Amino acid sequence: MAKINGNEVRPGYVIEHNGGIWSVAKVEHVKPGKGGAFAQTELRNLRNGSKLNERFRSADKVERIRLEQRNQQFLYEDGDQLVFMDSETFDQAYLQSTILGDKRPLLQEGMSVVIEFFGDEALNLSLPQKVPCIVTETEPVISGQTAANSFKPALLDNGLKISVPPFIGTGDTVIVNSETMEYSERG
């Protein structure tokens, strides 16, 4: 673990603060007219999901943590726990199902994901950027509709509702971008 100055904190960093492990979500550097500059941060606790707004001055020392990333396979959901398995060691890891928030429907059985570990403790999860889904319900294709920016609503097999181009029909496979939760391309 490395100590960094408070003004060196960046989004995506994982830090130890007040006895917890926090992911830095947002950073805004503020230079008030009076007093020293500081970094206004929004932090998310990786253990319980709580949020915290904190100010760090350049004189503050912050402990930056490097998490180990391991490829895992999603097995199943057990109550409020997601169960994953390391395909090399067959060790299982458990995460709260709330860790994904509104992205939870994109997680599919057998999907390969990246889990970040602090020692042997699973803390965070990253979905693949492109997730294939099947359109279960949408308006029929209208021939001659060629407007470049026209989209129509579609319901996917996992319950998500997204907008798709007019040429996509029921039963088609589409690729959803897991970061933006939007249509990316035809599958």
PDB file of N, CA, C and O in Angstrom, residues 98-172:
ATOM      1  N   THR A  98     -26.720  -6.502  -4.195  1.00  0.00           N
ATOM      2  CA  THR A  98     -26.932  -5.059  -4.364  1.00  0.00           C
ATOM      3  C   THR A  98     -25.703  -4.349  -4.927  1.00  0.00           C
ATOM      4  O   THR A  98     -25.802  -3.181  -5.294  1.00  0.00           O
ATOM      5  N   ILE A  99     -24.567  -5.042  -5.012  1.00  0.00           N
ATOM      6  CA  ILE A  99     -23.334  -4.397  -5.468  1.00  0.00           C
ATOM      7  C   ILE A  99     -23.446  -3.901  -6.916  1.00  0.00           C
ATOM      8  O   ILE A  99     -22.830  -2.919  -7.281  1.00  0.00           O
ATOM      9  N   LEU A 100     -24.288  -4.541  -7.725  1.00  0.00           N
ATOM     10  CA  LEU A 100     -24.444  -4.137  -9.118  1.00  0.00           C
ATOM     11  C   LEU A 100     -25.505  -3.061  -9.327  1.00  0.00           C
ATOM     12  O   LEU A 100     -25.552  -2.440 -10.369  1.00  0.00           O
ATOM     13  N   GLY A 101     -26.369  -2.855  -8.344  1.00  0.00           N
ATOM     14  CA  GLY A 101     -27.420  -1.842  -8.483  1.00  0.00           C
ATOM     15  C   GLY A 101     -28.330  -2.147  -9.660  1.00  0.00           C
ATOM     16  O   GLY A 101     -28.802  -3.276  -9.821  1.00  0.00           O
ATOM     17  N   ASP A 102     -28.557  -1.153 -10.530  1.00  0.00           N
ATOM     18  CA  ASP A 102     -29.467  -1.329 -11.664  1.00  0.00           C
ATOM     19  C   ASP A 102     -28.864  -2.182 -12.782  1.00  0.00           C
ATOM     20  O   ASP A 102     -29.545  -2.521 -13.737  1.00  0.00           O
ATOM     21  N   LYS A 103     -27.590  -2.564 -12.671  1.00  0.00           N
ATOM     22  CA  LYS A 103     -26.952  -3.416 -13.674  1.00  0.00           C
ATOM     23  C   LYS A 103     -27.145  -4.904 -13.375  1.00  0.00           C
ATOM     24  O   LYS A 103     -26.724  -5.754 -14.142  1.00  0.00           O
ATOM     25  N   ARG A 104     -27.790  -5.239 -12.257  1.00  0.00           N
ATOM     26  CA  ARG A 104     -27.972  -6.630 -11.847  1.00  0.00           C
ATOM     27  C   ARG A 104     -28.595  -7.502 -12.937  1.00  0.00           C
ATOM     28  O   ARG A 104     -28.167  -8.639 -13.135  1.00  0.00           O
ATOM     29  N   PRO A 105     -29.603  -7.042 -13.698  1.00  0.00           N
ATOM     30  CA  PRO A 105     -30.198  -7.911 -14.725  1.00  0.00           C
ATOM     31  C   PRO A 105     -29.208  -8.350 -15.807  1.00  0.00           C
ATOM     32  O   PRO A 105     -29.439  -9.351 -16.474  1.00  0.00           O
ATOM     33  N   LEU A 106     -28.105  -7.630 -15.993  1.00  0.00           N
ATOM     34  CA  LEU A 106     -27.146  -8.001 -17.030  1.00  0.00           C
ATOM     35  C   LEU A 106     -26.299  -9.215 -16.643  1.00  0.00           C
ATOM     36  O   LEU A 106     -25.714  -9.861 -17.503  1.00  0.00           O
ATOM     37  N   LEU A 107     -26.212  -9.534 -15.357  1.00  0.00           N
ATOM     38  CA  LEU A 107     -25.420 -10.672 -14.901  1.00  0.00           C
ATOM     39  C   LEU A 107     -26.163 -11.964 -15.233  1.00  0.00           C
ATOM     40  O   LEU A 107     -27.294 -12.161 -14.802  1.00  0.00           O
ATOM     41  N   GLN A 108     -25.524 -12.823 -16.041  1.00  0.00           N
ATOM     42  CA  GLN A 108     -26.164 -14.049 -16.502  1.00  0.00           C
ATOM     43  C   GLN A 108     -25.408 -15.271 -15.989  1.00  0.00           C
ATOM     44  O   GLN A 108     -24.195 -15.212 -15.789  1.00  0.00           O
ATOM     45  N   GLU A 109     -26.118 -16.390 -15.798  1.00  0.00           N
ATOM     46  CA  GLU A 109     -25.485 -17.630 -15.333  1.00  0.00           C
ATOM     47  C   GLU A 109     -24.366 -18.033 -16.265  1.00  0.00           C
ATOM     48  O   GLU A 109     -24.499 -17.984 -17.475  1.00  0.00           O
ATOM     49  N   GLY A 110     -23.215 -18.391 -15.688  1.00  0.00           N
ATOM     50  CA  GLY A 110     -22.070 -18.830 -16.477  1.00  0.00           C
ATOM     51  C   GLY A 110     -21.211 -17.699 -17.003  1.00  0.00           C
ATOM     52  O   GLY A 110     -20.172 -17.944 -17.612  1.00  0.00           O
ATOM     53  N   MET A 111     -21.634 -16.442 -16.780  1.00  0.00           N
ATOM     54  CA  MET A 111     -20.897 -15.287 -17.295  1.00  0.00           C
ATOM     55  C   MET A 111     -19.555 -15.155 -16.589  1.00  0.00           C
ATOM     56  O   MET A 111     -19.440 -15.351 -15.394  1.00  0.00           O
ATOM     57  N   SER A 112     -18.537 -14.807 -17.357  1.00  0.00           N
ATOM     58  CA  SER A 112     -17.204 -14.579 -16.803  1.00  0.00           C
ATOM     59  C   SER A 112     -17.084 -13.099 -16.436  1.00  0.00           C
ATOM     60  O   SER A 112     -17.366 -12.229 -17.258  1.00  0.00           O
ATOM     61  N   VAL A 113     -16.711 -12.823 -15.187  1.00  0.00           N
ATOM     62  CA  VAL A 113     -16.593 -11.447 -14.697  1.00  0.00           C
ATOM     63  C   VAL A 113     -15.241 -11.280 -14.004  1.00  0.00           C
ATOM     64  O   VAL A 113     -14.531 -12.250 -13.764  1.00  0.00           O
ATOM     65  N   VAL A 114     -14.895 -10.030 -13.694  1.00  0.00           N
ATOM     66  CA  VAL A 114     -13.673  -9.745 -12.948  1.00  0.00           C
ATOM     67  C   VAL A 114     -14.069  -9.290 -11.551  1.00  0.00           C
ATOM     68  O   VAL A 114     -14.843  -8.342 -11.400  1.00  0.00           O
ATOM     69  N   ILE A 115     -13.551  -9.981 -10.539  1.00  0.00           N
ATOM     70  CA  ILE A 115     -13.822  -9.616  -9.145  1.00  0.00           C
ATOM     71  C   ILE A 115     -12.529  -9.100  -8.546  1.00  0.00           C
ATOM     72  O   ILE A 115     -11.457  -9.667  -8.764  1.00  0.00           O
ATOM     73  N   GLU A 116     -12.636  -7.990  -7.803  1.00  0.00           N
ATOM     74  CA  GLU A 116     -11.474  -7.405  -7.139  1.00  0.00           C
ATOM     75  C   GLU A 116     -11.435  -7.879  -5.692  1.00  0.00           C
ATOM     76  O   GLU A 116     -12.431  -7.804  -4.983  1.00  0.00           O
ATOM     77  N   PHE A 117     -10.263  -8.364  -5.297  1.00  0.00           N
ATOM     78  CA  PHE A 117     -10.073  -8.917  -3.955  1.00  0.00           C
ATOM     79  C   PHE A 117      -9.081  -8.074  -3.168  1.00  0.00           C
ATOM     80  O   PHE A 117      -8.090  -7.585  -3.713  1.00  0.00           O
ATOM     81  N   PHE A 118      -9.338  -7.939  -1.867  1.00  0.00           N
ATOM     82  CA  PHE A 118      -8.397  -7.372  -0.906  1.00  0.00           C
ATOM     83  C   PHE A 118      -8.015  -8.533   0.005  1.00  0.00           C
ATOM     84  O   PHE A 118      -8.792  -8.913   0.870  1.00  0.00           O
ATOM     85  N   GLY A 119      -6.868  -9.140  -0.257  1.00  0.00           N
ATOM     86  CA  GLY A 119      -6.515 -10.381   0.425  1.00  0.00           C
ATOM     87  C   GLY A 119      -7.426 -11.473  -0.104  1.00  0.00           C
ATOM     88  O   GLY A 119      -7.470 -11.726  -1.301  1.00  0.00           O
ATOM     89  N   ASP A 120      -8.200 -12.106   0.783  1.00  0.00           N
ATOM     90  CA  ASP A 120      -9.156 -13.132   0.366  1.00  0.00           C
ATOM     91  C   ASP A 120     -10.588 -12.616   0.365  1.00  0.00           C
ATOM     92  O   ASP A 120     -11.528 -13.369   0.147  1.00  0.00           O
ATOM     93  N   GLU A 121     -10.762 -11.318   0.608  1.00  0.00           N
ATOM     94  CA  GLU A 121     -12.101 -10.723   0.683  1.00  0.00           C
ATOM     95  C   GLU A 121     -12.513 -10.145  -0.676  1.00  0.00           C
ATOM     96  O   GLU A 121     -11.845  -9.274  -1.213  1.00  0.00           O
ATOM     97  N   ALA A 122     -13.610 -10.662  -1.232  1.00  0.00           N
ATOM     98  CA  ALA A 122     -14.156 -10.148  -2.492  1.00  0.00           C
ATOM     99  C   ALA A 122     -14.861  -8.826  -2.206  1.00  0.00           C
ATOM    100  O   ALA A 122     -15.711  -8.748  -1.323  1.00  0.00           O
ATOM    101  N   LEU A 123     -14.484  -7.776  -2.955  1.00  0.00           N
ATOM    102  CA  LEU A 123     -15.034  -6.450  -2.671  1.00  0.00           C
ATOM    103  C   LEU A 123     -15.828  -5.833  -3.812  1.00  0.00           C
ATOM    104  O   LEU A 123     -16.784  -5.118  -3.573  1.00  0.00           O
ATOM    105  N   ASN A 124     -15.404  -6.042  -5.044  1.00  0.00           N
ATOM    106  CA  ASN A 124     -16.010  -5.337  -6.158  1.00  0.00           C
ATOM    107  C   ASN A 124     -16.120  -6.265  -7.359  1.00  0.00           C
ATOM    108  O   ASN A 124     -15.416  -7.253  -7.455  1.00  0.00           O
ATOM    109  N   LEU A 125     -16.970  -5.885  -8.304  1.00  0.00           N
ATOM    110  CA  LEU A 125     -17.269  -6.723  -9.452  1.00  0.00           C
ATOM    111  C   LEU A 125     -17.354  -5.869 -10.709  1.00  0.00           C
ATOM    112  O   LEU A 125     -17.955  -4.794 -10.677  1.00  0.00           O
ATOM    113  N   SER A 126     -16.767  -6.340 -11.803  1.00  0.00           N
ATOM    114  CA  SER A 126     -16.856  -5.651 -13.096  1.00  0.00           C
ATOM    115  C   SER A 126     -17.464  -6.593 -14.119  1.00  0.00           C
ATOM    116  O   SER A 126     -16.956  -7.699 -14.331  1.00  0.00           O
ATOM    117  N   LEU A 127     -18.542  -6.148 -14.743  1.00  0.00           N
ATOM    118  CA  LEU A 127     -19.189  -6.924 -15.798  1.00  0.00           C
ATOM    119  C   LEU A 127     -18.419  -6.754 -17.110  1.00  0.00           C
ATOM    120  O   LEU A 127     -17.725  -5.755 -17.291  1.00  0.00           O
ATOM    121  N   PRO A 128     -18.565  -7.699 -18.049  1.00  0.00           N
ATOM    122  CA  PRO A 128     -17.998  -7.466 -19.379  1.00  0.00           C
ATOM    123  C   PRO A 128     -18.659  -6.231 -19.989  1.00  0.00           C
ATOM    124  O   PRO A 128     -19.815  -5.928 -19.680  1.00  0.00           O
ATOM    125  N   GLN A 129     -17.929  -5.510 -20.839  1.00  0.00           N
ATOM    126  CA  GLN A 129     -18.491  -4.277 -21.397  1.00  0.00           C
ATOM    127  C   GLN A 129     -19.664  -4.563 -22.332  1.00  0.00           C
ATOM    128  O   GLN A 129     -20.620  -3.802 -22.390  1.00  0.00           O
ATOM    129  N   LYS A 130     -19.608  -5.675 -23.068  1.00  0.00           N
ATOM    130  CA  LYS A 130     -20.677  -6.010 -24.004  1.00  0.00           C
ATOM    131  C   LYS A 130     -21.394  -7.273 -23.535  1.00  0.00           C
ATOM    132  O   LYS A 130     -20.774  -8.316 -23.353  1.00  0.00           O
ATOM    133  N   VAL A 131     -22.718  -7.160 -23.334  1.00  0.00           N
ATOM    134  CA  VAL A 131     -23.523  -8.274 -22.838  1.00  0.00           C
ATOM    135  C   VAL A 131     -24.626  -8.577 -23.857  1.00  0.00           C
ATOM    136  O   VAL A 131     -25.440  -7.706 -24.164  1.00  0.00           O
ATOM    137  N   PRO A 132     -24.666  -9.818 -24.394  1.00  0.00           N
ATOM    138  CA  PRO A 132     -25.728 -10.166 -25.348  1.00  0.00           C
ATOM    139  C   PRO A 132     -27.056 -10.428 -24.631  1.00  0.00           C
ATOM    140  O   PRO A 132     -27.093 -11.070 -23.591  1.00  0.00           O
ATOM    141  N   CYS A 133     -28.131  -9.904 -25.211  1.00  0.00           N
ATOM    142  CA  CYS A 133     -29.476 -10.092 -24.670  1.00  0.00           C
ATOM    143  C   CYS A 133     -30.433 -10.336 -25.835  1.00  0.00           C
ATOM    144  O   CYS A 133     -30.179  -9.906 -26.962  1.00  0.00           O
ATOM    145  N   ILE A 134     -31.553 -10.999 -25.557  1.00  0.00           N
ATOM    146  CA  ILE A 134     -32.535 -11.288 -26.593  1.00  0.00           C
ATOM    147  C   ILE A 134     -33.739 -10.374 -26.404  1.00  0.00           C
ATOM    148  O   ILE A 134     -34.235 -10.200 -25.290  1.00  0.00           O
ATOM    149  N   VAL A 135     -34.213  -9.792 -27.508  1.00  0.00           N
ATOM    150  CA  VAL A 135     -35.383  -8.919 -27.480  1.00  0.00           C
ATOM    151  C   VAL A 135     -36.624  -9.806 -27.399  1.00  0.00           C
ATOM    152  O   VAL A 135     -36.846 -10.657 -28.256  1.00  0.00           O
ATOM    153  N   THR A 136     -37.432  -9.635 -26.338  1.00  0.00           N
ATOM    154  CA  THR A 136     -38.643 -10.444 -26.183  1.00  0.00           C
ATOM    155  C   THR A 136     -39.895  -9.702 -26.647  1.00  0.00           C
ATOM    156  O   THR A 136     -40.899 -10.329 -26.941  1.00  0.00           O
ATOM    157  N   GLU A 137     -39.805  -8.377 -26.689  1.00  0.00           N
ATOM    158  CA  GLU A 137     -40.984  -7.611 -27.070  1.00  0.00           C
ATOM    159  C   GLU A 137     -40.544  -6.266 -27.638  1.00  0.00           C
ATOM    160  O   GLU A 137     -39.744  -5.556 -27.034  1.00  0.00           O
ATOM    161  N   THR A 138     -41.055  -5.923 -28.823  1.00  0.00           N
ATOM    162  CA  THR A 138     -40.810  -4.618 -29.421  1.00  0.00           C
ATOM    163  C   THR A 138     -41.843  -4.394 -30.516  1.00  0.00           C
ATOM    164  O   THR A 138     -42.549  -5.323 -30.917  1.00  0.00           O
ATOM    165  N   GLU A 139     -41.905  -3.169 -30.991  1.00  0.00           N
ATOM    166  CA  GLU A 139     -42.834  -2.862 -32.073  1.00  0.00           C
ATOM    167  C   GLU A 139     -42.343  -3.536 -33.348  1.00  0.00           C
ATOM    168  O   GLU A 139     -41.139  -3.740 -33.517  1.00  0.00           O
ATOM    169  N   PRO A 140     -43.246  -3.892 -34.256  1.00  0.00           N
ATOM    170  CA  PRO A 140     -42.813  -4.545 -35.499  1.00  0.00           C
ATOM    171  C   PRO A 140     -41.962  -3.610 -36.364  1.00  0.00           C
ATOM    172  O   PRO A 140     -42.041  -2.392 -36.242  1.00  0.00           O
ATOM    173  N   VAL A 141     -41.151  -4.226 -37.227  1.00  0.00           N
ATOM    174  CA  VAL A 141     -40.297  -3.467 -38.141  1.00  0.00           C
ATOM    175  C   VAL A 141     -41.192  -2.775 -39.158  1.00  0.00           C
ATOM    176  O   VAL A 141     -42.084  -3.388 -39.745  1.00  0.00           O
ATOM    177  N   ILE A 142     -40.960  -1.485 -39.365  1.00  0.00           N
ATOM    178  CA  ILE A 142     -41.743  -0.717 -40.330  1.00  0.00           C
ATOM    179  C   ILE A 142     -40.865  -0.491 -41.556  1.00  0.00           C
ATOM    180  O   ILE A 142     -39.807   0.128 -41.458  1.00  0.00           O
ATOM    181  N   SER A 143     -41.285  -1.018 -42.690  1.00  0.00           N
ATOM    182  CA  SER A 143     -40.458  -0.869 -43.890  1.00  0.00           C
ATOM    183  C   SER A 143     -40.480   0.578 -44.354  1.00  0.00           C
ATOM    184  O   SER A 143     -41.488   1.272 -44.260  1.00  0.00           O
ATOM    185  N   GLY A 144     -39.348   1.045 -44.818  1.00  0.00           N
ATOM    186  CA  GLY A 144     -39.235   2.414 -45.301  1.00  0.00           C
ATOM    187  C   GLY A 144     -38.868   3.404 -44.226  1.00  0.00           C
ATOM    188  O   GLY A 144     -38.620   4.571 -44.512  1.00  0.00           O
ATOM    189  N   GLN A 145     -38.821   2.979 -42.964  1.00  0.00           N
ATOM    190  CA  GLN A 145     -38.444   3.894 -41.886  1.00  0.00           C
ATOM    191  C   GLN A 145     -36.919   3.934 -41.809  1.00  0.00           C
ATOM    192  O   GLN A 145     -36.279   3.014 -41.335  1.00  0.00           O
ATOM    193  N   THR A 146     -36.347   5.022 -42.297  1.00  0.00           N
ATOM    194  CA  THR A 146     -34.889   5.091 -42.397  1.00  0.00           C
ATOM    195  C   THR A 146     -34.299   6.259 -41.628  1.00  0.00           C
ATOM    196  O   THR A 146     -33.146   6.598 -41.825  1.00  0.00           O
ATOM    197  N   ALA A 147     -35.065   6.891 -40.788  1.00  0.00           N
ATOM    198  CA  ALA A 147     -34.531   8.023 -40.022  1.00  0.00           C
ATOM    199  C   ALA A 147     -33.367   7.529 -39.169  1.00  0.00           C
ATOM    200  O   ALA A 147     -33.466   6.547 -38.455  1.00  0.00           O
ATOM    201  N   ALA A 148     -32.241   8.192 -39.277  1.00  0.00           N
ATOM    202  CA  ALA A 148     -31.006   7.731 -38.627  1.00  0.00           C
ATOM    203  C   ALA A 148     -31.109   7.713 -37.102  1.00  0.00           C
ATOM    204  O   ALA A 148     -30.573   6.830 -36.466  1.00  0.00           O
ATOM    205  N   ASN A 149     -31.792   8.672 -36.508  1.00  0.00           N
ATOM    206  CA  ASN A 149     -31.815   8.776 -35.057  1.00  0.00           C
ATOM    207  C   ASN A 149     -33.114   8.316 -34.424  1.00  0.00           C
ATOM    208  O   ASN A 149     -33.406   8.657 -33.300  1.00  0.00           O
ATOM    209  N   SER A 150     -33.917   7.537 -35.167  1.00  0.00           N
ATOM    210  CA  SER A 150     -35.168   7.076 -34.573  1.00  0.00           C
ATOM    211  C   SER A 150     -34.933   5.740 -33.870  1.00  0.00           C
ATOM    212  O   SER A 150     -34.351   4.823 -34.434  1.00  0.00           O
ATOM    213  N   PHE A 151     -35.360   5.659 -32.625  1.00  0.00           N
ATOM    214  CA  PHE A 151     -35.251   4.428 -31.838  1.00  0.00           C
ATOM    215  C   PHE A 151     -36.632   4.069 -31.325  1.00  0.00           C
ATOM    216  O   PHE A 151     -37.506   4.923 -31.219  1.00  0.00           O
ATOM    217  N   LYS A 152     -36.818   2.794 -30.999  1.00  0.00           N
ATOM    218  CA  LYS A 152     -38.093   2.345 -30.454  1.00  0.00           C
ATOM    219  C   LYS A 152     -37.822   1.565 -29.172  1.00  0.00           C
ATOM    220  O   LYS A 152     -36.734   1.014 -28.978  1.00  0.00           O
ATOM    221  N   PRO A 153     -38.803   1.496 -28.265  1.00  0.00           N
ATOM    222  CA  PRO A 153     -38.595   0.766 -27.006  1.00  0.00           C
ATOM    223  C   PRO A 153     -38.581  -0.744 -27.247  1.00  0.00           C
ATOM    224  O   PRO A 153     -39.265  -1.244 -28.132  1.00  0.00           O
ATOM    225  N   ALA A 154     -37.793  -1.448 -26.415  1.00  0.00           N
ATOM    226  CA  ALA A 154     -37.728  -2.907 -26.494  1.00  0.00           C
ATOM    227  C   ALA A 154     -37.584  -3.480 -25.089  1.00  0.00           C
ATOM    228  O   ALA A 154     -36.928  -2.883 -24.234  1.00  0.00           O
ATOM    229  N   LEU A 155     -38.211  -4.639 -24.874  1.00  0.00           N
ATOM    230  CA  LEU A 155     -38.089  -5.358 -23.609  1.00  0.00           C
ATOM    231  C   LEU A 155     -37.165  -6.545 -23.847  1.00  0.00           C
ATOM    232  O   LEU A 155     -37.348  -7.295 -24.803  1.00  0.00           O
ATOM    233  N   LEU A 156     -36.155  -6.710 -22.986  1.00  0.00           N
ATOM    234  CA  LEU A 156     -35.190  -7.790 -23.153  1.00  0.00           C
ATOM    235  C   LEU A 156     -35.542  -8.990 -22.279  1.00  0.00           C
ATOM    236  O   LEU A 156     -36.339  -8.871 -21.351  1.00  0.00           O
ATOM    237  N   ASP A 157     -34.908 -10.131 -22.553  1.00  0.00           N
ATOM    238  CA  ASP A 157     -35.183 -11.371 -21.825  1.00  0.00           C
ATOM    239  C   ASP A 157     -34.860 -11.287 -20.338  1.00  0.00           C
ATOM    240  O   ASP A 157     -35.353 -12.072 -19.545  1.00  0.00           O
ATOM    241  N   ASN A 158     -34.054 -10.305 -19.926  1.00  0.00           N
ATOM    242  CA  ASN A 158     -33.711 -10.152 -18.507  1.00  0.00           C
ATOM    243  C   ASN A 158     -34.570  -9.097 -17.811  1.00  0.00           C
ATOM    244  O   ASN A 158     -34.314  -8.753 -16.661  1.00  0.00           O
ATOM    245  N   GLY A 159     -35.582  -8.554 -18.520  1.00  0.00           N
ATOM    246  CA  GLY A 159     -36.492  -7.584 -17.922  1.00  0.00           C
ATOM    247  C   GLY A 159     -36.109  -6.130 -18.146  1.00  0.00           C
ATOM    248  O   GLY A 159     -36.868  -5.234 -17.796  1.00  0.00           O
ATOM    249  N   LEU A 160     -34.926  -5.877 -18.716  1.00  0.00           N
ATOM    250  CA  LEU A 160     -34.510  -4.494 -18.980  1.00  0.00           C
ATOM    251  C   LEU A 160     -35.300  -3.910 -20.135  1.00  0.00           C
ATOM    252  O   LEU A 160     -35.656  -4.616 -21.084  1.00  0.00           O
ATOM    253  N   LYS A 161     -35.536  -2.599 -20.053  1.00  0.00           N
ATOM    254  CA  LYS A 161     -36.166  -1.878 -21.151  1.00  0.00           C
ATOM    255  C   LYS A 161     -35.131  -0.913 -21.706  1.00  0.00           C
ATOM    256  O   LYS A 161     -34.583  -0.090 -20.961  1.00  0.00           O
ATOM    257  N   ILE A 162     -34.841  -1.035 -23.012  1.00  0.00           N
ATOM    258  CA  ILE A 162     -33.883  -0.153 -23.671  1.00  0.00           C
ATOM    259  C   ILE A 162     -34.479   0.333 -24.979  1.00  0.00           C
ATOM    260  O   ILE A 162     -35.516  -0.167 -25.421  1.00  0.00           O
ATOM    261  N   SER A 163     -33.810   1.276 -25.613  1.00  0.00           N
ATOM    262  CA  SER A 163     -34.211   1.748 -26.934  1.00  0.00           C
ATOM    263  C   SER A 163     -33.319   1.085 -27.976  1.00  0.00           C
ATOM    264  O   SER A 163     -32.105   1.010 -27.804  1.00  0.00           O
ATOM    265  N   VAL A 164     -33.951   0.612 -29.069  1.00  0.00           N
ATOM    266  CA  VAL A 164     -33.215  -0.061 -30.131  1.00  0.00           C
ATOM    267  C   VAL A 164     -33.561   0.590 -31.473  1.00  0.00           C
ATOM    268  O   VAL A 164     -34.598   1.238 -31.602  1.00  0.00           O
ATOM    269  N   PRO A 165     -32.697   0.397 -32.479  1.00  0.00           N
ATOM    270  CA  PRO A 165     -33.007   0.935 -33.812  1.00  0.00           C
ATOM    271  C   PRO A 165     -34.239   0.260 -34.407  1.00  0.00           C
ATOM    272  O   PRO A 165     -34.611  -0.842 -33.984  1.00  0.00           O
ATOM    273  N   PRO A 166     -34.871   0.888 -35.393  1.00  0.00           N
ATOM    274  CA  PRO A 166     -36.122   0.364 -35.947  1.00  0.00           C
ATOM    275  C   PRO A 166     -36.000  -0.999 -36.624  1.00  0.00           C
ATOM    276  O   PRO A 166     -36.973  -1.726 -36.716  1.00  0.00           O
ATOM    277  N   PHE A 167     -34.804  -1.408 -37.083  1.00  0.00           N
ATOM    278  CA  PHE A 167     -34.660  -2.686 -37.785  1.00  0.00           C
ATOM    279  C   PHE A 167     -34.577  -3.890 -36.843  1.00  0.00           C
ATOM    280  O   PHE A 167     -34.593  -5.037 -37.282  1.00  0.00           O
ATOM    281  N   ILE A 168     -34.516  -3.675 -35.532  1.00  0.00           N
ATOM    282  CA  ILE A 168     -34.456  -4.770 -34.556  1.00  0.00           C
ATOM    283  C   ILE A 168     -35.868  -5.281 -34.305  1.00  0.00           C
ATOM    284  O   ILE A 168     -36.787  -4.510 -34.067  1.00  0.00           O
ATOM    285  N   GLY A 169     -36.037  -6.601 -34.359  1.00  0.00           N
ATOM    286  CA  GLY A 169     -37.351  -7.209 -34.141  1.00  0.00           C
ATOM    287  C   GLY A 169     -37.345  -8.155 -32.954  1.00  0.00           C
ATOM    288  O   GLY A 169     -36.301  -8.448 -32.367  1.00  0.00           O
ATOM    289  N   THR A 170     -38.518  -8.667 -32.617  1.00  0.00           N
ATOM    290  CA  THR A 170     -38.645  -9.626 -31.522  1.00  0.00           C
ATOM    291  C   THR A 170     -37.854 -10.884 -31.866  1.00  0.00           C
ATOM    292  O   THR A 170     -37.916 -11.370 -32.983  1.00  0.00           O
ATOM    293  N   GLY A 171     -37.092 -11.400 -30.892  1.00  0.00           N
ATOM    294  CA  GLY A 171     -36.271 -12.589 -31.102  1.00  0.00           C
ATOM    295  C   GLY A 171     -34.848 -12.282 -31.520  1.00  0.00           C
ATOM    296  O   GLY A 171     -33.994 -13.169 -31.514  1.00  0.00           O
ATOM    297  N   ASP A 172     -34.559 -11.035 -31.896  1.00  0.00           N
ATOM    298  CA  ASP A 172     -33.193 -10.659 -32.282  1.00  0.00           C
ATOM    299  C   ASP A 172     -32.298 -10.569 -31.050  1.00  0.00           C
ATOM    300  O   ASP A 172     -32.758 -10.259 -29.950  1.00  0.00           O
TER     301      ASP A 172
END
